mmCIF file of C-alpha atoms in Angstrom:
data_model
loop_
_atom_site.group_PDB
_atom_site.id
_atom_site.type_symbol
_atom_site.label_atom_id
_atom_site.label_comp_id
_atom_site.label_asym_id
_atom_site.label_seq_id
_atom_site.Cartn_x
_atom_site.Cartn_y
_atom_site.Cartn_z
ATOM 1 C CA MET A 682 13.462 -11.241 -6.675
ATOM 2 C CA LYS A 683 12.242 -7.866 -7.685
ATOM 3 C CA TRP A 684 8.653 -8.817 -7.044
ATOM 4 C CA ILE A 685 9.319 -9.764 -3.498
ATOM 5 C CA TYR A 686 11.028 -6.501 -2.851
ATOM 6 C CA LEU A 687 7.784 -4.822 -4.454
ATOM 7 C CA LEU A 688 5.246 -6.674 -2.311
ATOM 8 C CA ALA A 689 7.425 -6.606 0.897
ATOM 9 C CA SER A 690 7.152 -2.940 0.518
ATOM 10 C CA ILE A 691 3.416 -2.984 -0.004
ATOM 11 C CA SER A 692 3.109 -4.925 3.193
ATOM 12 C CA PHE A 693 5.333 -2.294 5.180
ATOM 13 C CA GLU A 694 2.986 0.393 3.647
ATOM 14 C CA VAL A 695 -0.015 -0.903 4.761
ATOM 15 C CA LEU A 696 1.261 -1.901 7.889
ATOM 16 C CA GLY A 697 2.370 1.607 8.364
ATOM 17 C CA THR A 698 -0.883 3.386 7.320
ATOM 18 C CA THR A 699 -2.994 1.382 9.507
ATOM 19 C CA ALA A 700 -0.928 1.523 12.251
ATOM 20 C CA MET A 701 -1.160 5.531 11.526
ATOM 21 C CA LYS A 702 -4.936 5.128 11.827
ATOM 22 C CA MET A 703 -4.474 3.629 15.002
ATOM 23 C CA ALA A 704 -2.229 5.829 16.584
ATOM 24 C CA SER A 705 -4.987 8.721 15.354
ATOM 25 C CA GLN A 706 -7.835 7.215 17.562
ATOM 26 C CA GLY A 707 -5.408 7.716 20.430
ATOM 27 C CA GLY A 708 -5.699 5.625 23.917
ATOM 28 C CA LYS A 709 -2.874 4.390 25.814
ATOM 29 C CA ASN A 710 -1.302 2.189 23.079
ATOM 30 C CA ALA A 711 -1.324 5.097 20.274
ATOM 31 C CA MET A 712 2.690 5.252 21.304
ATOM 32 C CA TYR A 713 3.206 2.043 20.338
ATOM 33 C CA TRP A 714 1.379 2.855 16.959
ATOM 34 C CA ASN A 715 3.352 5.842 16.415
ATOM 35 C CA ILE A 716 6.637 3.917 16.846
ATOM 36 C CA THR A 717 5.147 1.092 14.280
ATOM 37 C CA VAL A 718 4.538 4.039 11.625
ATOM 38 C CA TRP A 719 7.822 5.073 11.851
ATOM 39 C CA VAL A 720 9.391 1.803 11.730
ATOM 40 C CA ALA A 721 7.047 0.223 8.862
ATOM 41 C CA TYR A 722 7.671 3.223 6.494
ATOM 42 C CA ILE A 723 11.384 3.003 6.591
ATOM 43 C CA ILE A 724 11.489 -0.391 6.063
ATOM 44 C CA CYS A 725 8.670 0.326 3.012
ATOM 45 C CA PHE A 726 10.858 3.142 1.674
ATOM 46 C CA GLY A 727 14.134 0.970 2.041
ATOM 47 C CA LEU A 728 12.518 -1.924 0.557
ATOM 48 C CA LEU A 729 10.738 0.531 -2.581
ATOM 49 C CA GLN A 730 14.145 1.916 -3.296
ATOM 50 C CA TYR A 731 15.510 -1.816 -4.099
ATOM 51 C CA ALA A 732 12.538 -2.556 -6.305
ATOM 52 C CA MET A 733 13.199 0.689 -8.406
ATOM 53 C CA LYS A 734 16.341 -0.906 -9.401
ATOM 54 C CA TYR A 735 14.145 -3.334 -11.163
ATOM 55 C CA PHE A 736 11.234 -1.360 -12.914
ATOM 56 C CA GLU A 737 10.585 1.380 -14.274
ATOM 57 C CA LEU A 738 9.779 4.188 -11.935
ATOM 58 C CA GLY A 739 6.180 4.864 -13.486
ATOM 59 C CA THR A 740 4.952 1.144 -13.202
ATOM 60 C CA VAL A 741 6.700 0.554 -9.882
ATOM 61 C CA TYR A 742 4.944 3.501 -8.281
ATOM 62 C CA ALA A 743 1.801 2.698 -9.865
ATOM 63 C CA ILE A 744 1.909 -0.830 -8.424
ATOM 64 C CA TRP A 745 3.324 0.325 -5.132
ATOM 65 C CA SER A 746 0.120 2.878 -4.821
ATOM 66 C CA GLY A 747 -2.301 0.956 -6.593
ATOM 67 C CA VAL A 748 -2.334 -2.414 -4.705
ATOM 68 C CA GLY A 749 -1.688 -0.232 -1.306
ATOM 69 C CA ILE A 750 -4.652 1.677 -2.060
ATOM 70 C CA SER A 751 -6.680 -1.432 -2.896
ATOM 71 C CA ILE A 752 -5.603 -3.015 0.367
ATOM 72 C CA LEU A 753 -6.234 -0.263 2.764
ATOM 73 C CA ALA A 754 -9.499 0.306 1.127
ATOM 74 C CA VAL A 755 -10.632 -3.287 1.885
ATOM 75 C CA ILE A 756 -9.043 -2.875 5.397
ATOM 76 C CA GLY A 757 -11.118 0.394 6.101
ATOM 77 C CA TYR A 758 -14.185 -1.346 5.593
ATOM 78 C CA PHE A 759 -13.762 -4.651 7.916
ATOM 79 C CA VAL A 760 -11.609 -3.086 10.517
ATOM 80 C CA PHE A 761 -12.522 0.765 10.906
ATOM 81 C CA GLY A 762 -16.150 0.505 9.497
ATOM 82 C CA ASP A 763 -15.613 2.996 6.638
ATOM 83 C CA SER A 764 -18.043 3.096 3.933
ATOM 84 C CA PHE A 765 -17.931 0.720 0.655
ATOM 85 C CA SER A 766 -19.909 1.946 -1.940
ATOM 86 C CA LEU A 767 -20.421 0.498 -5.475
ATOM 87 C CA LEU A 768 -18.341 3.617 -6.903
ATOM 88 C CA LYS A 769 -15.384 2.384 -4.811
ATOM 89 C CA ILE A 770 -15.534 -0.974 -5.857
ATOM 90 C CA VAL A 771 -15.738 -0.321 -9.326
ATOM 91 C CA SER A 772 -12.689 2.819 -8.724
ATOM 92 C CA ILE A 773 -10.582 0.114 -7.535
ATOM 93 C CA ALA A 774 -11.375 -2.324 -10.272
ATOM 94 C CA LEU A 775 -9.985 0.280 -12.682
ATOM 95 C CA ILE A 776 -7.034 0.477 -10.356
ATOM 96 C CA ILE A 777 -6.320 -2.951 -10.786
ATOM 97 C CA ILE A 778 -6.832 -2.979 -14.153
ATOM 98 C CA GLY A 779 -4.374 -0.111 -14.699
ATOM 99 C CA ILE A 780 -2.215 -2.367 -12.761
ATOM 100 C CA VAL A 781 -2.536 -5.306 -15.108
ATOM 101 C CA GLY A 782 -2.358 -3.091 -18.140
ATOM 102 C CA LEU A 783 1.189 -1.773 -17.038
ATOM 103 C CA ASN A 784 2.853 -5.024 -16.600
ATOM 104 C CA MET A 785 1.079 -6.701 -19.764
ATOM 105 C CA SER A 786 2.793 -3.687 -21.532
ATOM 106 C CA GLY A 787 5.879 -4.736 -21.185
ATOM 107 C CA ALA A 788 6.970 -1.644 -19.355
ATOM 108 C CA HIS A 789 8.885 -3.610 -16.261
#
């Protein structure tokens, strides 16, 4: 169950951040994107709080932020046309390696 809370929290964090980017672009739907940001982040942090009951603080936050950053970098590239260099790919790979290392260390 702990992983469900964490993965759901990450999903809502990604939704909230993507909606924030959409809202920043303005347009007629900006108000709806702003509402989505608020709702997604409220749900995100509520679920993260539950996940923190089952993981150590450093581990849960590293997984939450690392996975979220990695997913958002891919969304940024495919949806918003952000750049994607070799350095970004290597950096994301290092984040993922760090997350795997934390989990293998038994620190959860």
